[in-house]
Coordinates of C-alpha atoms in Angstrom, one line a residue:
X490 CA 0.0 0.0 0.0
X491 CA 1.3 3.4 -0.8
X492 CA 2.3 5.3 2.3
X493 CA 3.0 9.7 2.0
X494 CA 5.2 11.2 5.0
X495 CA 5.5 14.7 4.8
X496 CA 8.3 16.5 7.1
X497 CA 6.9 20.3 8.5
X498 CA 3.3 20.1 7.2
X499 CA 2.6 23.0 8.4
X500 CA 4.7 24.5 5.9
X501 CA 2.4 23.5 3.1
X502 CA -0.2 25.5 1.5
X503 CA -1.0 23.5 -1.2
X504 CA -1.6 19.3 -1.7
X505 CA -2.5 17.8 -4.7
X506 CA -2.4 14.1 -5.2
X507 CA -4.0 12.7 -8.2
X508 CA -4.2 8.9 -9.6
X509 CA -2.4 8.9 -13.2
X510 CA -2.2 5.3 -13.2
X511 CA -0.6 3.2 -11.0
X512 CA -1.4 2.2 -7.0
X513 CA -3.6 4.4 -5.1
X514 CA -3.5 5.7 -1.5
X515 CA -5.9 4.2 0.7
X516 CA -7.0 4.7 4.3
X517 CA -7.0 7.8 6.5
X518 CA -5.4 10.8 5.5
X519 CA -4.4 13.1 8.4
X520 CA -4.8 16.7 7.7
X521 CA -4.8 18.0 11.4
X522 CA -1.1 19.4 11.3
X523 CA -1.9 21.2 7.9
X524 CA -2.7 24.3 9.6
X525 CA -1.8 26.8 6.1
X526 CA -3.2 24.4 4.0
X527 CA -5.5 26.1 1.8
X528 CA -5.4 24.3 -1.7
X529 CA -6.5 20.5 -1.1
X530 CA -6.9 18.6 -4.2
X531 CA -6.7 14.3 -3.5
X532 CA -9.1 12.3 -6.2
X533 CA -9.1 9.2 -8.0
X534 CA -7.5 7.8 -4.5
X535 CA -8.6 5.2 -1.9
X536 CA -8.9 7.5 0.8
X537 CA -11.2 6.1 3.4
X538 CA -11.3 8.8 6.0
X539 CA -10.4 12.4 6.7
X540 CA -8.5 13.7 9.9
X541 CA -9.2 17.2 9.6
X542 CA -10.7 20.2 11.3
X543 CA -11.9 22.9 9.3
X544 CA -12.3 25.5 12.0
X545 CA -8.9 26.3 12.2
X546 CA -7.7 26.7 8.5
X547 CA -9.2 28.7 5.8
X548 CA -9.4 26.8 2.5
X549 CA -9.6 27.7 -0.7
X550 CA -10.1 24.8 -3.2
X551 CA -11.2 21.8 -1.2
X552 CA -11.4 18.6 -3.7
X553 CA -11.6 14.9 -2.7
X554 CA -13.1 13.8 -5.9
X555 CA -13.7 9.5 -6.3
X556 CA -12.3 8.5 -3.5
X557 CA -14.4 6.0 -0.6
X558 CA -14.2 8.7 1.9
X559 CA -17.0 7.8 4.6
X560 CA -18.6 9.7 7.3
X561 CA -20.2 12.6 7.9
X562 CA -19.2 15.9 5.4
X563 CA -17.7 19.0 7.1
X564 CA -18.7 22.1 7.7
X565 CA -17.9 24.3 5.8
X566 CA -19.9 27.4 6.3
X567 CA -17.4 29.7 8.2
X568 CA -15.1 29.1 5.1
X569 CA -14.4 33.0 4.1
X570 CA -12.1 32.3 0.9
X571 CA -13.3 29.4 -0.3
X572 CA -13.6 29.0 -4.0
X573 CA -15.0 25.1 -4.8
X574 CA -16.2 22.3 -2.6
X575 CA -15.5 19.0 -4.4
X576 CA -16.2 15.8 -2.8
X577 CA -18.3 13.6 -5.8
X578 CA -18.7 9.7 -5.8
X579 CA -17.5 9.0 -1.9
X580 CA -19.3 7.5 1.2
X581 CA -20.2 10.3 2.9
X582 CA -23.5 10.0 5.1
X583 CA -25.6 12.7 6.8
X584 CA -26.7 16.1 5.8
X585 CA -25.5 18.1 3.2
X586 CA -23.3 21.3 4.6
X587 CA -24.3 24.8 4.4
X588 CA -22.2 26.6 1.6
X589 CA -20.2 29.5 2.4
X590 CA -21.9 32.9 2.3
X591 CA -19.7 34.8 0.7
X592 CA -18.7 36.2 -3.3
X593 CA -15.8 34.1 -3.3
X594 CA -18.0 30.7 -3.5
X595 CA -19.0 29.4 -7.1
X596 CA -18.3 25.2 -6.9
X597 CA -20.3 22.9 -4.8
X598 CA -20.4 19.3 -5.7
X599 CA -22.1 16.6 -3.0
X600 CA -22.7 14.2 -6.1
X601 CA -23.0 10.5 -6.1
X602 CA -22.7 10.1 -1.9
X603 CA -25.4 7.9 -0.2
X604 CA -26.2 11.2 2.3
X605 CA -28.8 10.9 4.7
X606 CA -31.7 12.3 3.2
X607 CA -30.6 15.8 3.3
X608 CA -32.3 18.7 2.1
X609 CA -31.4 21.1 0.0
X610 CA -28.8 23.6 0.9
X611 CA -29.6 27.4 0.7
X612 CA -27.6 29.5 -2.1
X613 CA -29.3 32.7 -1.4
X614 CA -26.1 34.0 0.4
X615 CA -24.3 32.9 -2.3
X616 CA -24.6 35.0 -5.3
X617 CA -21.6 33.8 -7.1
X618 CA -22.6 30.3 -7.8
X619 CA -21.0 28.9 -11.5
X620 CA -21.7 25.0 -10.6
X621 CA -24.5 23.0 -8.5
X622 CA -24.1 19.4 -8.2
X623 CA -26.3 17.3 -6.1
X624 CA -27.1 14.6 -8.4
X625 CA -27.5 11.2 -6.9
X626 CA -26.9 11.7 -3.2
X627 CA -30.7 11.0 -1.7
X628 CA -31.9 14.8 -1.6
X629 CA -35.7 15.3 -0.6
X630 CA -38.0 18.1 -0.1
X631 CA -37.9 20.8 -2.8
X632 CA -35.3 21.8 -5.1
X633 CA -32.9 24.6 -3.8
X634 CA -34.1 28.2 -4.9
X635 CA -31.5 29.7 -7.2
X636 CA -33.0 32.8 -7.8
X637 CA -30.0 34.7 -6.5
X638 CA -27.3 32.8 -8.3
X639 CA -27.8 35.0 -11.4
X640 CA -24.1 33.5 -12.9
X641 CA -24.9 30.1 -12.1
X642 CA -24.0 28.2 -15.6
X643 CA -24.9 24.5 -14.0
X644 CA -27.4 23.3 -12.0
X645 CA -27.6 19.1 -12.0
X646 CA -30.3 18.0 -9.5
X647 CA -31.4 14.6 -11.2
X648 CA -31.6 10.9 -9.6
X649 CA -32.7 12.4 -5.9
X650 CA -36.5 12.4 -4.8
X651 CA -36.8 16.2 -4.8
X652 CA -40.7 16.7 -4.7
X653 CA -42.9 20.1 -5.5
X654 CA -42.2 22.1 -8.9
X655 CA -38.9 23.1 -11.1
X656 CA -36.9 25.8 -9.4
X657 CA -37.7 28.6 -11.6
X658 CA -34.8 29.6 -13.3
X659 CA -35.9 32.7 -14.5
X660 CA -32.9 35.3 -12.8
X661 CA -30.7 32.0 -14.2
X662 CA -29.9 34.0 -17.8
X663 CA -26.0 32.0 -18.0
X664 CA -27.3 29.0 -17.2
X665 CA -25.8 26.3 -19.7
X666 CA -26.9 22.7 -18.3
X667 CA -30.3 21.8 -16.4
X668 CA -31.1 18.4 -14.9
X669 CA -33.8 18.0 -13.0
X670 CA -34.7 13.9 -14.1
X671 CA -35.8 11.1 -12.4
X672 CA -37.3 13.3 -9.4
X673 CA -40.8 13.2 -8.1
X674 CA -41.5 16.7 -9.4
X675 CA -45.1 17.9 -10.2
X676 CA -46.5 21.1 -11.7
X677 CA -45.7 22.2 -15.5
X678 CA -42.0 22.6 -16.9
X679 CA -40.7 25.9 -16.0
X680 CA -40.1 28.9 -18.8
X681 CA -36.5 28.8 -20.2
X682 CA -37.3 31.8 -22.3
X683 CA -34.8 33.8 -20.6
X684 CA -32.1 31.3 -20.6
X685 CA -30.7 31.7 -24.1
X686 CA -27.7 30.2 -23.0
X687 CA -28.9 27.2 -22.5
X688 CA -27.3 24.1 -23.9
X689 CA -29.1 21.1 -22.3
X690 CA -32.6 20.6 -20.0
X691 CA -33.5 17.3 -18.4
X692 CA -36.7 16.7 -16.7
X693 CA -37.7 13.5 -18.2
X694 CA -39.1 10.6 -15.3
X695 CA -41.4 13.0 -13.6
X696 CA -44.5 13.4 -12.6
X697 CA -45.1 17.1 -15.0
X698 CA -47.9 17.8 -16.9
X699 CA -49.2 20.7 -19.1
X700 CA -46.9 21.6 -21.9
X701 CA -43.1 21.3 -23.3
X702 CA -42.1 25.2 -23.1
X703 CA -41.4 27.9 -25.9
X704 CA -37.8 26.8 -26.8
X705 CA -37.5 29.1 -30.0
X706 CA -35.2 31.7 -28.0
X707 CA -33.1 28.7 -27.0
X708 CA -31.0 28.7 -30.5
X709 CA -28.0 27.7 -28.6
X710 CA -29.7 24.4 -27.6
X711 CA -29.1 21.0 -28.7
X712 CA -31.0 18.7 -26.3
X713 CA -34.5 18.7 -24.3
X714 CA -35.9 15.8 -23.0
X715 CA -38.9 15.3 -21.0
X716 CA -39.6 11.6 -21.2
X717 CA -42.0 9.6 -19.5
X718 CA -44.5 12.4 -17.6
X719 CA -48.1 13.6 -18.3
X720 CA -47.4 16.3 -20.7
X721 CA -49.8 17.0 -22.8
X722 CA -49.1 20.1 -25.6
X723 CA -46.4 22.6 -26.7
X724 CA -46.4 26.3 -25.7
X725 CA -44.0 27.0 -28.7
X726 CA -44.0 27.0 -32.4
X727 CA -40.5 26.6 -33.2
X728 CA -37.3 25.1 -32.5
X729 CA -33.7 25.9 -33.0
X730 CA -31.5 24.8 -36.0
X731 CA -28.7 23.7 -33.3
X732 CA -31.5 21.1 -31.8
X733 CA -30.0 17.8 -31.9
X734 CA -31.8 15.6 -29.6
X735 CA -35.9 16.2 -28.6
X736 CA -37.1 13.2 -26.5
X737 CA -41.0 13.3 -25.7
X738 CA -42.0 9.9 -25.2
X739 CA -44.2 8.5 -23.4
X740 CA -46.4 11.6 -22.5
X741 CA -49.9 12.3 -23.2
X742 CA -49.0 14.7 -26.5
X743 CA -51.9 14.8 -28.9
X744 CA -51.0 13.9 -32.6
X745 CA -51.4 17.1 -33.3
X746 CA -48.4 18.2 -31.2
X747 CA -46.5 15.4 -32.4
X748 CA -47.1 17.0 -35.8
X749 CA -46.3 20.4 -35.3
X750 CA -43.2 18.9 -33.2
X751 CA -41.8 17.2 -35.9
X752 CA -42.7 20.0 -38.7
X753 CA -40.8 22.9 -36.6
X754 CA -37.9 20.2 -36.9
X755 CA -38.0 20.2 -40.8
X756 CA -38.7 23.8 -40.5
X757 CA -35.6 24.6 -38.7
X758 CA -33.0 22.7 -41.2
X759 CA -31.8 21.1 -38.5
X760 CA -29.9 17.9 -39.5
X761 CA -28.0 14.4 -38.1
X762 CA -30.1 14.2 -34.2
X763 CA -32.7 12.2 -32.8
X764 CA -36.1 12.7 -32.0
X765 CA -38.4 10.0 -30.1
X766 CA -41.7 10.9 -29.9
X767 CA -43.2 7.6 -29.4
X768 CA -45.9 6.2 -26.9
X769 CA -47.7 9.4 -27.1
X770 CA -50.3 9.4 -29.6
X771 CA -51.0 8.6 -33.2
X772 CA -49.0 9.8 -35.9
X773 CA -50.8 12.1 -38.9
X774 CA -50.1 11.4 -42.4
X775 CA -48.6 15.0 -42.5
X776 CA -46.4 13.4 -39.5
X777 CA -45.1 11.0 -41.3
X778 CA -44.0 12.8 -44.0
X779 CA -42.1 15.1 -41.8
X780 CA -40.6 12.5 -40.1
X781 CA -39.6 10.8 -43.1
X782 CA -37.9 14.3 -44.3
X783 CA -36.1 13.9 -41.2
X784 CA -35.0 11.0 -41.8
X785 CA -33.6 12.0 -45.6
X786 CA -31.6 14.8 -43.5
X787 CA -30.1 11.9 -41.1
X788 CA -32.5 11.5 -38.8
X789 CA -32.9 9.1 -36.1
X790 CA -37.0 9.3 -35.2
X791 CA -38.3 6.3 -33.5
X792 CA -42.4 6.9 -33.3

């Protein structure tokens, strides 16, 4: 097993061990005597546990990224300077930890840990938010309000049992990537009129109904999928040339907005994706032949 001594730790202000092939380190990594550490950076390790104590050093990047870290997360709330919270695909258990309230704090990344069904944190003293990652970790309750993260660019919220409506994301205008899937959300897809950067939305394996938004101010976006909920219409009556992937299956869309789904595909030129648009219901003949213009342009449309 690979063993690290370091002579005078407290010397060190920055630590960064990454796997580049090779053994990893494994069990407890002792962090106590780091007292000017402030750049942490140990991922694709073996790490099991943290010695550490957070109230007496001020960090700045704090990353512990794939390791099997277990126990409870810190606390990192009186952290002044702190730029990004990294700790994705551990063990950690418990609640998830209040984030800094400060400009300096744009990263925070809980991902892919079997917490303790926390809730979500509050970003509202936060304002500088880039990156929200709480994907996979057991979060219930209702999604976190982001309303005054106004450069927040990713929000990933998907595979947790988050219950309620979509945060509205309308003071979101930089916002880039948007997962909300496999929730238990309710209540109609939120308006994404004002996000015109957005690249990517995911609120498929819900519980939404009422219709797939106005994506026509969107031209930046090359992926929407709402799969497997009630919805039932479309609020828009076109779609962006850079659209490369529209899943709407199994909903309750009437042929009708199948039809004029698939014709503001053909109408936008918009080549080589894929569309599914099956289990909803029947196709029209004037369906068909703009599915079949699809195809021509390399379309893959299952139906």
């Amino acid at each position: 097993m690979p063993r690290v001594s370091i002579d005078n730790p407290e010397n060190i202000t920055q630590l960064h061990i990454t796997r580049n092939g090779g053994p990893k380190l494994k069990g407890t990594m002792q962090l106590t005597n780091f007292t000017n550490l402030s750049d942490f950076r140990v991922m694709h390790q073996g790490i099991t546990a943290l010695d550490m104590d957070m109230s007496n050093k001020q960090y700045h990047k704090f990353r512990a990224d794939h390791n099997e870290i277990t126990g409870s997360l810190p606390d990192i709330s009186s952290q002044s300077i702190m730029h990004a919270f990294n700790v994705p695909n551990n063990s950690f258990t418990g609640d998830a930890p209040a984030p800094p309230a400060t400009n300096n704090f744009k990263f925070y990344d809980v991902s892919d840990n079997p917490l303790t069904n926390p809730s979500a944190p509050d970003f509202s003293s936060s304002p500088q938010m880039r990156g929200i990652f709480l994907h996979n970790s057991n979060f219930t309750g209702t999604c976190p309000n982001v309303d005054n993260c106004s450069f927040l660019e990713d929000l990933q919220l998907d595979r947790n049992s988050f219950t309620g409506g979509m945060p509205s994301i309308d003071n979101n205008t930089q916002l880039k990537w948007f997962d909300t899937a496999s929730n238990n959300l309710t209540g109609e897809i939120v308006s994404v009129s004002n996000n015109t950067n957005m690249l990517e939305m995911w609120c498929n394996q819900n519980d939404l109904s009422g219709s797939i938004p106005d994506l026509a101010n969107n031209t930046s976006m090359h992926t929407f999928s709402c799969f497997s909920n009630k919805i039932t219409g479309w609020a828009g009556n076109g779609l962006p040339a850079s659209m490369k992937k529209l899943i709407v299956n199994n909903n309750n869309l009437t042929s009708q907005t199948v039809e004029n789904l698939l014709g503001a595909l053909e109408a936008a030129g918009a080549t080589n994706g894929y569309v599914n648009v099956a289990a909803n219901s029947a196709m029209t003949s004037a369906a068909i032949g703009y599915k079949n213009d699809l195809v021509n342009r390399g379309w893959s449309v299952y139906y």
